[in-house]
PDB file of C-alpha atoms in Angstrom:
ATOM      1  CA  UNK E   1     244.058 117.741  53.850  1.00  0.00           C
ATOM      2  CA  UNK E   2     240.962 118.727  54.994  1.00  0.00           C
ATOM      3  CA  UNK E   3     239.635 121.064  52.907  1.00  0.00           C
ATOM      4  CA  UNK E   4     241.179 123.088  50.182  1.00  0.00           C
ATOM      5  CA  UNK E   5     241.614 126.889  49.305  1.00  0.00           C
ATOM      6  CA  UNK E   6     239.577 128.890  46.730  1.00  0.00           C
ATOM      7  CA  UNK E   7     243.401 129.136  44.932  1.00  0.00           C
ATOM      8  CA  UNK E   8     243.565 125.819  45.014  1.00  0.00           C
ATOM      9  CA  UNK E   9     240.137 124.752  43.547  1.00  0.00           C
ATOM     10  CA  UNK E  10     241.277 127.152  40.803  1.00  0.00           C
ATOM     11  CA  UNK E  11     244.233 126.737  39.658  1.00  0.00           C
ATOM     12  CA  UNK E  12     243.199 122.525  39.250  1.00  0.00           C
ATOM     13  CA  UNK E  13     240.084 123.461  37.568  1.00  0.00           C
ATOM     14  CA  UNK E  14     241.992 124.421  34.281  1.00  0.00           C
ATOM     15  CA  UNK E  15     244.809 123.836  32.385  1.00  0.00           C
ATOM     16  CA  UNK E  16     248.096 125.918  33.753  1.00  0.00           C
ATOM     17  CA  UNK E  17     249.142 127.526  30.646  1.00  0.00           C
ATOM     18  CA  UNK E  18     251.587 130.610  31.421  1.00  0.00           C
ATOM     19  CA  UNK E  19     250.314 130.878  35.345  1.00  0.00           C
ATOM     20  CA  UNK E  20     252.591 132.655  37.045  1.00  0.00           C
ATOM     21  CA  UNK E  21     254.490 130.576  40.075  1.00  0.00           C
ATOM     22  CA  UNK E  22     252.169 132.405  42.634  1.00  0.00           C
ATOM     23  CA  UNK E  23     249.046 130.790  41.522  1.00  0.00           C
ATOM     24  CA  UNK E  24     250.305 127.900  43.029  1.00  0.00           C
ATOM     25  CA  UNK E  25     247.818 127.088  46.001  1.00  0.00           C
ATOM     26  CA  UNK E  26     250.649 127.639  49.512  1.00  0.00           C
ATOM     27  CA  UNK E  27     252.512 129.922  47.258  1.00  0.00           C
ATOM     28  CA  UNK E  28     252.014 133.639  48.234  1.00  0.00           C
ATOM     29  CA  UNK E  29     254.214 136.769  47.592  1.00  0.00           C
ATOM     30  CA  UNK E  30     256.755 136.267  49.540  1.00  0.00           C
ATOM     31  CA  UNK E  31     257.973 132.792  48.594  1.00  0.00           C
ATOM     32  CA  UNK E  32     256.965 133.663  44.927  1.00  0.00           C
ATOM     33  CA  UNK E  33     259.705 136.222  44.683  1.00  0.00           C
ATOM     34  CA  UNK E  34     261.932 133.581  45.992  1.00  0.00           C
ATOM     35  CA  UNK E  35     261.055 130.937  43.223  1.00  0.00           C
ATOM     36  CA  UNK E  36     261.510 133.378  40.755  1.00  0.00           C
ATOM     37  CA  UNK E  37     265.476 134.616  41.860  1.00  0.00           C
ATOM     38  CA  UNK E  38     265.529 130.554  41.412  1.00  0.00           C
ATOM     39  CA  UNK E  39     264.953 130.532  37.945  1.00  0.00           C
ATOM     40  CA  UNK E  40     260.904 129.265  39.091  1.00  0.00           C
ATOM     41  CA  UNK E  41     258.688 131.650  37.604  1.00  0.00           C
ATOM     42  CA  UNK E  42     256.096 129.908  36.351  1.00  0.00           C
ATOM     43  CA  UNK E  43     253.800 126.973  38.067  1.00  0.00           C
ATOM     44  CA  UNK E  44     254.937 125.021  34.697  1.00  0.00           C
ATOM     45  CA  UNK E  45     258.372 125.342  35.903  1.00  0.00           C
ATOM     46  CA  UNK E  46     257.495 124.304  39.574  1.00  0.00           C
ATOM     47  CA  UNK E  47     255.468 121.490  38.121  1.00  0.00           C
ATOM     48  CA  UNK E  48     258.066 120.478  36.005  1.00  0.00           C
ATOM     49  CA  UNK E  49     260.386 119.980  39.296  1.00  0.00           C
ATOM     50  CA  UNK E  50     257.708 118.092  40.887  1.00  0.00           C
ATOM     51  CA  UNK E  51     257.434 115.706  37.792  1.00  0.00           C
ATOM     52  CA  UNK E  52     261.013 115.091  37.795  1.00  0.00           C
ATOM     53  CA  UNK E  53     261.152 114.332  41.404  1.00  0.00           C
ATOM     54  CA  UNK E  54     258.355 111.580  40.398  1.00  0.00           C
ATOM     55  CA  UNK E  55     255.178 113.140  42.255  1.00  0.00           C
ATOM     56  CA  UNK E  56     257.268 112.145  45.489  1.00  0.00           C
ATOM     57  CA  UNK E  57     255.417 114.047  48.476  1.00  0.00           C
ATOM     58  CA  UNK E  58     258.872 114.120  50.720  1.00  0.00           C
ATOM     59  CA  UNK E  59     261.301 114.770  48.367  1.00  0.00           C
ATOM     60  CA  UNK E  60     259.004 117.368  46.951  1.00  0.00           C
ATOM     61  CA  UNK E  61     258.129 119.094  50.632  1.00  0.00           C
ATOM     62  CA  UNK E  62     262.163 119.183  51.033  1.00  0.00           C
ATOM     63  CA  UNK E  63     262.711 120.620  47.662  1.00  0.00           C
ATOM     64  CA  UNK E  64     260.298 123.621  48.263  1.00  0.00           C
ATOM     65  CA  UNK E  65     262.086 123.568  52.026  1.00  0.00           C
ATOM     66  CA  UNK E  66     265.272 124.315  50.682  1.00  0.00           C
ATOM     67  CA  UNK E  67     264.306 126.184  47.259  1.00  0.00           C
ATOM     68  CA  UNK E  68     262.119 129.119  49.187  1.00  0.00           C
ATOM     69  CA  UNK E  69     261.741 128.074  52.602  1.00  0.00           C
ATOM     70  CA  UNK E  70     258.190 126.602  52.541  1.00  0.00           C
ATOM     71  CA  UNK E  71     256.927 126.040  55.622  1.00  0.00           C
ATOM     72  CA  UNK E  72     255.062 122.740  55.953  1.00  0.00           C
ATOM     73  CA  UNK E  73     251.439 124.336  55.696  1.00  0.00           C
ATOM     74  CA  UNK E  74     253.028 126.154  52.538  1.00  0.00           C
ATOM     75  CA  UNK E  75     254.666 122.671  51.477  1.00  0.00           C
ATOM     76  CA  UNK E  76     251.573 120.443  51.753  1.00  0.00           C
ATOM     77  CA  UNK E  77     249.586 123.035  50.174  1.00  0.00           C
ATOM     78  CA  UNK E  78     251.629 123.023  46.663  1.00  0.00           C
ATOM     79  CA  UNK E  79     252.014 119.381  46.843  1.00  0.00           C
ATOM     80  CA  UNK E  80     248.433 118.674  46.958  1.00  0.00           C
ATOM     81  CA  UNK E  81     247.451 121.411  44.196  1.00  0.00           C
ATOM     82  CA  UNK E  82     249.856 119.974  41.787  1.00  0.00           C
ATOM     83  CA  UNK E  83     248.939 116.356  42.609  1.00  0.00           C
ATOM     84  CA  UNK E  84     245.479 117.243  41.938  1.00  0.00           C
ATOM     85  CA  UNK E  85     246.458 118.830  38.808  1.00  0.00           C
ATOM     86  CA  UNK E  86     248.413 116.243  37.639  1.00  0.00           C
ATOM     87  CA  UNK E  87     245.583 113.402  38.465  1.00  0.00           C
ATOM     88  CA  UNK E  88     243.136 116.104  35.862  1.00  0.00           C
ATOM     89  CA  UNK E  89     245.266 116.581  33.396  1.00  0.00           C
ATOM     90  CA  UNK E  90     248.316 114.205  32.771  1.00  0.00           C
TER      91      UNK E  90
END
């Protein structure tokens, strides 16, 4: 990862608190709406998926894959902001 987005350098500069799911850096409208029908509406939720898959980048990519159709720009981009996050604040 070269560089990352303003959403990402955001949402790892602070606790998450009550963000919603879409604050997630690769996680726009679109696939938002789709996390949330799943049950994901809140990054705490999403983060709490990517804890319990054990910060594992693949099984996390094909999780996202199959939850709300992430493509792999979309999948690398979560992974990264909540790998960040977690290296800040766990």
């Amino acid at each position: 990862m070269s560089s990352t987005s303003q959403k990402h350098k955001e949402f790892v500069a602070e606790p998450m608190g009550e963000k919603s799911v879409m604050a997630l850096a690769g996680i726009g409208e679109v696939l938002g709406k789709r996390l949330e029908e799943k049950g994901f509406d809140k990054a705490y939720v999403v983060l709490g998926q990517f804890l319990v898959l054990k910060k594992d980048e693949e099984l996390f990519r094909d999780w996202l894959k199959d939850t709300c159709g992430a493509n792999v720009k979309q999948q690398g981009d979560c992974y990264g902001c909540l790998r960040e996050w977690c290296d800040s604040f766990l």
